Amino acid sequence: MHAGEVETSLMLVIKPHLVKVEKAVCEHPKPPKYLVSPEPRQHLSTGVMGDATKASREKGEAILKALVSGVLEAVRMLEASETGKT
């Protein structure tokens, strides 16, 4: 979710000087059911969708490692399929 646990944890690794952990909040907005809003901010009081209070640098490092590993595996699969080594 936007600016929740995952994104905040990643930012604590990538750009920690931009994170103000003392301002972290937990917000799970409840927009009207079946609504696709052109302006979702009208349903948010803080801009957070999730629980930023659960974020940590350690989680961010684990998430980043998993993301990089997944991208590398996808690249290897693509390279193998191009050379016929699938």
GROMACS .gro file of N, CA and C in nm:
model
  258
    1MET      N    1   0.085  -0.118   0.000
    1MET     CA    2   0.000   0.000   0.000
    1MET      C    3   0.089   0.124   0.000
    2HIS      N    4   0.037   0.230  -0.049
    2HIS     CA    5   0.114   0.354  -0.066
    2HIS      C    6   0.159   0.412   0.068
    3ALA      N    7   0.289   0.433   0.080
    3ALA     CA    8   0.351   0.496   0.198
    3ALA      C    9   0.328   0.416   0.325
    4GLY      N   10   0.295   0.289   0.311
    4GLY     CA   11   0.275   0.202   0.426
    4GLY      C   12   0.404   0.134   0.467
    5GLU      N   13   0.392   0.015   0.520
    5GLU     CA   14   0.507  -0.058   0.575
    5GLU      C   15   0.614  -0.087   0.470
    6VAL      N   16   0.574  -0.136   0.353
    6VAL     CA   17   0.672  -0.177   0.251
    6VAL      C   18   0.744  -0.055   0.193
    7GLU      N   19   0.670   0.043   0.146
    7GLU     CA   20   0.734   0.160   0.084
    7GLU      C   21   0.820   0.236   0.184
    8THR      N   22   0.772   0.249   0.305
    8THR     CA   23   0.850   0.322   0.406
    8THR      C   24   0.977   0.245   0.442
    9SER      N   25   0.966   0.112   0.452
    9SER     CA   26   1.084   0.030   0.480
    9SER      C   27   1.187   0.044   0.369
   10LEU      N   28   1.142   0.042   0.244
   10LEU     CA   29   1.235   0.061   0.131
   10LEU      C   30   1.302   0.197   0.137
   11MET      N   31   1.226   0.300   0.168
   11MET     CA   32   1.284   0.434   0.175
   11MET      C   33   1.385   0.446   0.289
   12LEU      N   34   1.367   0.369   0.397
   12LEU     CA   35   1.463   0.372   0.507
   12LEU      C   36   1.599   0.317   0.463
   13VAL      N   37   1.601   0.239   0.353
   13VAL     CA   38   1.726   0.188   0.297
   13VAL      C   39   1.777   0.282   0.188
   14ILE      N   40   1.689   0.323   0.099
   14ILE     CA   41   1.728   0.397  -0.020
   14ILE      C   42   1.757   0.545   0.007
   15LYS      N   43   1.670   0.610   0.080
   15LYS     CA   44   1.683   0.754   0.110
   15LYS      C   45   1.641   0.781   0.255
   16PRO      N   46   1.714   0.728   0.351
   16PRO     CA   47   1.672   0.740   0.491
   16PRO      C   48   1.658   0.884   0.541
   17HIS      N   49   1.733   0.975   0.484
   17HIS     CA   50   1.726   1.114   0.528
   17HIS      C   51   1.592   1.179   0.493
   18LEU      N   52   1.515   1.116   0.404
   18LEU     CA   53   1.384   1.170   0.367
   18LEU      C   54   1.270   1.117   0.455
   19VAL      N   55   1.299   1.016   0.536
   19VAL     CA   56   1.195   0.952   0.618
   19VAL      C   57   1.191   1.015   0.757
   20LYS      N   58   1.072   1.054   0.796
   20LYS     CA   59   1.050   1.109   0.930
   20LYS      C   60   0.969   1.006   1.008
   21VAL      N   61   1.041   0.907   1.067
   21VAL     CA   62   0.973   0.796   1.133
   21VAL      C   63   0.882   0.842   1.247
   22GLU      N   64   0.915   0.955   1.306
   22GLU     CA   65   0.831   1.006   1.416
   22GLU      C   66   0.693   1.050   1.366
   23LYS      N   67   0.678   1.066   1.236
   23LYS     CA   68   0.549   1.106   1.178
   23LYS      C   69   0.475   0.988   1.115
   24ALA      N   70   0.530   0.867   1.129
   24ALA     CA   71   0.466   0.749   1.070
   24ALA      C   72   0.330   0.725   1.133
   25VAL      N   73   0.235   0.688   1.049
   25VAL     CA   74   0.099   0.661   1.096
   25VAL      C   75   0.047   0.531   1.033
   26CYS      N   76  -0.061   0.485   1.088
   26CYS     CA   77  -0.132   0.370   1.033
   26CYS      C   78  -0.267   0.421   0.985
   27GLU      N   79  -0.293   0.407   0.857
   27GLU     CA   80  -0.422   0.449   0.803
   27GLU      C   81  -0.467   0.349   0.698
   28HIS      N   82  -0.585   0.298   0.718
   28HIS     CA   83  -0.647   0.206   0.623
   28HIS      C   84  -0.778   0.271   0.577
   29PRO      N   85  -0.770   0.354   0.474
   29PRO     CA   86  -0.889   0.427   0.430
   29PRO      C   87  -0.998   0.332   0.380
   30LYS      N   88  -1.119   0.375   0.397
   30LYS     CA   89  -1.234   0.298   0.352
   30LYS      C   90  -1.311   0.377   0.247
   31PRO      N   91  -1.263   0.377   0.122
   31PRO     CA   92  -1.339   0.448   0.018
   31PRO      C   93  -1.470   0.374  -0.008
   32PRO      N   94  -1.565   0.440  -0.065
   32PRO     CA   95  -1.691   0.373  -0.098
   32PRO      C   96  -1.666   0.250  -0.185
   33LYS      N   97  -1.742   0.145  -0.161
   33LYS     CA   98  -1.727   0.020  -0.234
   33LYS      C   99  -1.748   0.044  -0.384
   34TYR      N  100  -1.666  -0.020  -0.466
   34TYR     CA  101  -1.672  -0.015  -0.612
   34TYR      C  102  -1.642   0.123  -0.669
   35LEU      N  103  -1.572   0.204  -0.593
   35LEU     CA  104  -1.540   0.339  -0.641
   35LEU      C  105  -1.401   0.342  -0.702
   36VAL      N  106  -1.391   0.394  -0.820
   36VAL     CA  107  -1.262   0.427  -0.879
   36VAL      C  108  -1.260   0.579  -0.883
   37SER      N  109  -1.174   0.635  -0.801
   37SER     CA  110  -1.175   0.780  -0.783
   37SER      C  111  -1.065   0.847  -0.864
   38PRO      N  112  -1.099   0.953  -0.936
   38PRO     CA  113  -0.995   1.028  -1.006
   38PRO      C  114  -0.908   1.106  -0.908
   39GLU      N  115  -0.954   1.122  -0.786
   39GLU     CA  116  -0.880   1.195  -0.683
   39GLU      C  117  -0.886   1.116  -0.552
   40PRO      N  118  -0.801   1.009  -0.541
   40PRO     CA  119  -0.807   0.923  -0.422
   40PRO      C  120  -0.771   0.995  -0.292
   41ARG      N  121  -0.701   1.107  -0.301
   41ARG     CA  122  -0.664   1.179  -0.178
   41ARG      C  123  -0.785   1.225  -0.098
   42GLN      N  124  -0.899   1.236  -0.164
   42GLN     CA  125  -1.017   1.279  -0.091
   42GLN      C  126  -1.062   1.175   0.012
   43HIS      N  127  -1.009   1.053   0.002
   43HIS     CA  128  -1.043   0.946   0.096
   43HIS      C  129  -0.932   0.921   0.198
   44LEU      N  130  -0.827   1.002   0.195
   44LEU     CA  131  -0.713   0.985   0.284
   44LEU      C  132  -0.695   1.109   0.371
   45SER      N  133  -0.667   1.088   0.497
   45SER     CA  134  -0.639   1.204   0.582
   45SER      C  135  -0.490   1.234   0.588
   46THR      N  136  -0.405   1.131   0.564
   46THR     CA  137  -0.260   1.151   0.575
   46THR      C  138  -0.185   1.121   0.446
   47GLY      N  139  -0.244   1.051   0.353
   47GLY     CA  140  -0.174   1.008   0.233
   47GLY      C  141  -0.120   0.868   0.245
   48VAL      N  142  -0.126   0.812   0.365
   48VAL     CA  143  -0.077   0.676   0.390
   48VAL      C  144  -0.190   0.578   0.365
   49MET      N  145  -0.156   0.469   0.299
   49MET     CA  146  -0.249   0.358   0.282
   49MET      C  147  -0.178   0.234   0.334
   50GLY      N  148  -0.194   0.205   0.461
   50GLY     CA  149  -0.126   0.094   0.524
   50GLY      C  150  -0.073   0.136   0.659
   51ASP      N  151   0.027   0.063   0.709
   51ASP     CA  152   0.080   0.090   0.842
   51ASP      C  153   0.229   0.122   0.836
   52ALA      N  154   0.260   0.249   0.824
   52ALA     CA  155   0.400   0.293   0.818
   52ALA      C  156   0.471   0.275   0.951
   53THR      N  157   0.396   0.259   1.060
   53THR     CA  158   0.459   0.243   1.192
   53THR      C  159   0.532   0.110   1.204
   54LYS      N  160   0.502   0.014   1.116
   54LYS     CA  161   0.567  -0.117   1.118
   54LYS      C  162   0.692  -0.122   1.031
   55ALA      N  163   0.726  -0.012   0.967
   55ALA     CA  164   0.842  -0.008   0.877
   55ALA      C  165   0.973  -0.016   0.954
   56SER      N  166   1.073  -0.077   0.891
   56SER     CA  167   1.208  -0.080   0.949
   56SER      C  168   1.311  -0.092   0.839
   57ARG      N  169   1.431  -0.051   0.870
   57ARG     CA  170   1.541  -0.063   0.774
   57ARG      C  171   1.567  -0.210   0.742
   58GLU      N  172   1.559  -0.297   0.842
   58GLU     CA  173   1.583  -0.439   0.821
   58GLU      C  174   1.482  -0.498   0.723
   59LYS      N  175   1.355  -0.460   0.738
   59LYS     CA  176   1.254  -0.507   0.643
   59LYS      C  177   1.284  -0.452   0.504
   60GLY      N  178   1.323  -0.327   0.497
   60GLY     CA  179   1.355  -0.266   0.369
   60GLY      C  180   1.469  -0.338   0.299
   61GLU      N  181   1.572  -0.375   0.375
   61GLU     CA  182   1.685  -0.448   0.317
   61GLU      C  183   1.641  -0.583   0.262
   62ALA      N  184   1.555  -0.653   0.337
   62ALA     CA  185   1.506  -0.784   0.293
   62ALA      C  186   1.418  -0.770   0.168
   63ILE      N  187   1.333  -0.669   0.167
   63ILE     CA  188   1.245  -0.646   0.052
   63ILE      C  189   1.328  -0.611  -0.071
   64LEU      N  190   1.425  -0.522  -0.054
   64LEU     CA  191   1.510  -0.481  -0.167
   64LEU      C  192   1.588  -0.600  -0.221
   65LYS      N  193   1.641  -0.682  -0.133
   65LYS     CA  194   1.715  -0.801  -0.175
   65LYS      C  195   1.625  -0.894  -0.255
   66ALA      N  196   1.501  -0.914  -0.209
   66ALA     CA  197   1.407  -1.001  -0.280
   66ALA      C  198   1.370  -0.942  -0.416
   67LEU      N  199   1.350  -0.812  -0.421
   67LEU     CA  200   1.316  -0.746  -0.548
   67LEU      C  201   1.430  -0.761  -0.649
   68VAL      N  202   1.552  -0.734  -0.605
   68VAL     CA  203   1.667  -0.744  -0.694
   68VAL      C  204   1.685  -0.889  -0.741
   69SER      N  205   1.669  -0.983  -0.650
   69SER     CA  206   1.681  -1.124  -0.685
   69SER      C  207   1.578  -1.163  -0.790
   70GLY      N  208   1.454  -1.115  -0.773
   70GLY     CA  209   1.349  -1.145  -0.870
   70GLY      C  210   1.377  -1.086  -1.007
   71VAL      N  211   1.426  -0.964  -1.010
   71VAL     CA  212   1.460  -0.900  -1.138
   71VAL      C  213   1.575  -0.976  -1.206
   72LEU      N  214   1.676  -1.012  -1.129
   72LEU     CA  215   1.789  -1.087  -1.186
   72LEU      C  216   1.743  -1.220  -1.243
   73GLU      N  217   1.655  -1.288  -1.172
   73GLU     CA  218   1.603  -1.416  -1.221
   73GLU      C  219   1.524  -1.396  -1.351
   74ALA      N  220   1.445  -1.291  -1.359
   74ALA     CA  221   1.368  -1.262  -1.481
   74ALA      C  222   1.463  -1.234  -1.597
   75VAL      N  223   1.569  -1.158  -1.573
   75VAL     CA  224   1.666  -1.128  -1.679
   75VAL      C  225   1.734  -1.257  -1.724
   76ARG      N  226   1.771  -1.342  -1.631
   76ARG     CA  227   1.835  -1.469  -1.668
   76ARG      C  228   1.741  -1.555  -1.752
   77MET      N  229   1.613  -1.558  -1.715
   77MET     CA  230   1.515  -1.636  -1.792
   77MET      C  231   1.501  -1.580  -1.932
   78LEU      N  232   1.497  -1.449  -1.946
   78LEU     CA  233   1.486  -1.387  -2.077
   78LEU      C  234   1.609  -1.417  -2.162
   79GLU      N  235   1.725  -1.404  -2.101
   79GLU     CA  236   1.848  -1.433  -2.175
   79GLU      C  237   1.852  -1.577  -2.218
   80ALA      N  238   1.810  -1.668  -2.131
   80ALA     CA  239   1.811  -1.811  -2.165
   80ALA      C  240   1.713  -1.840  -2.277
   81SER      N  241   1.597  -1.776  -2.275
   81SER     CA  242   1.498  -1.801  -2.381
   81SER      C  243   1.546  -1.747  -2.515
   82GLU      N  244   1.622  -1.642  -2.514
   82GLU     CA  245   1.676  -1.584  -2.638
   82GLU      C  246   1.783  -1.674  -2.699
   83THR      N  247   1.852  -1.748  -2.615
   83THR     CA  248   1.959  -1.836  -2.666
   83THR      C  249   1.910  -1.980  -2.680
   84GLY      N  250   1.781  -2.003  -2.650
   84GLY     CA  251   1.724  -2.138  -2.664
   84GLY      C  252   1.759  -2.231  -2.550
   85LYS      N  253   1.800  -2.177  -2.435
   85LYS     CA  254   1.841  -2.259  -2.322
   85LYS      C  255   1.734  -2.257  -2.211
   86THR      N  256   1.609  -2.261  -2.246
   86THR     CA  257   1.503  -2.256  -2.145
   86THR      C  258   1.487  -2.383  -2.068
   0.00000   0.00000   0.00000
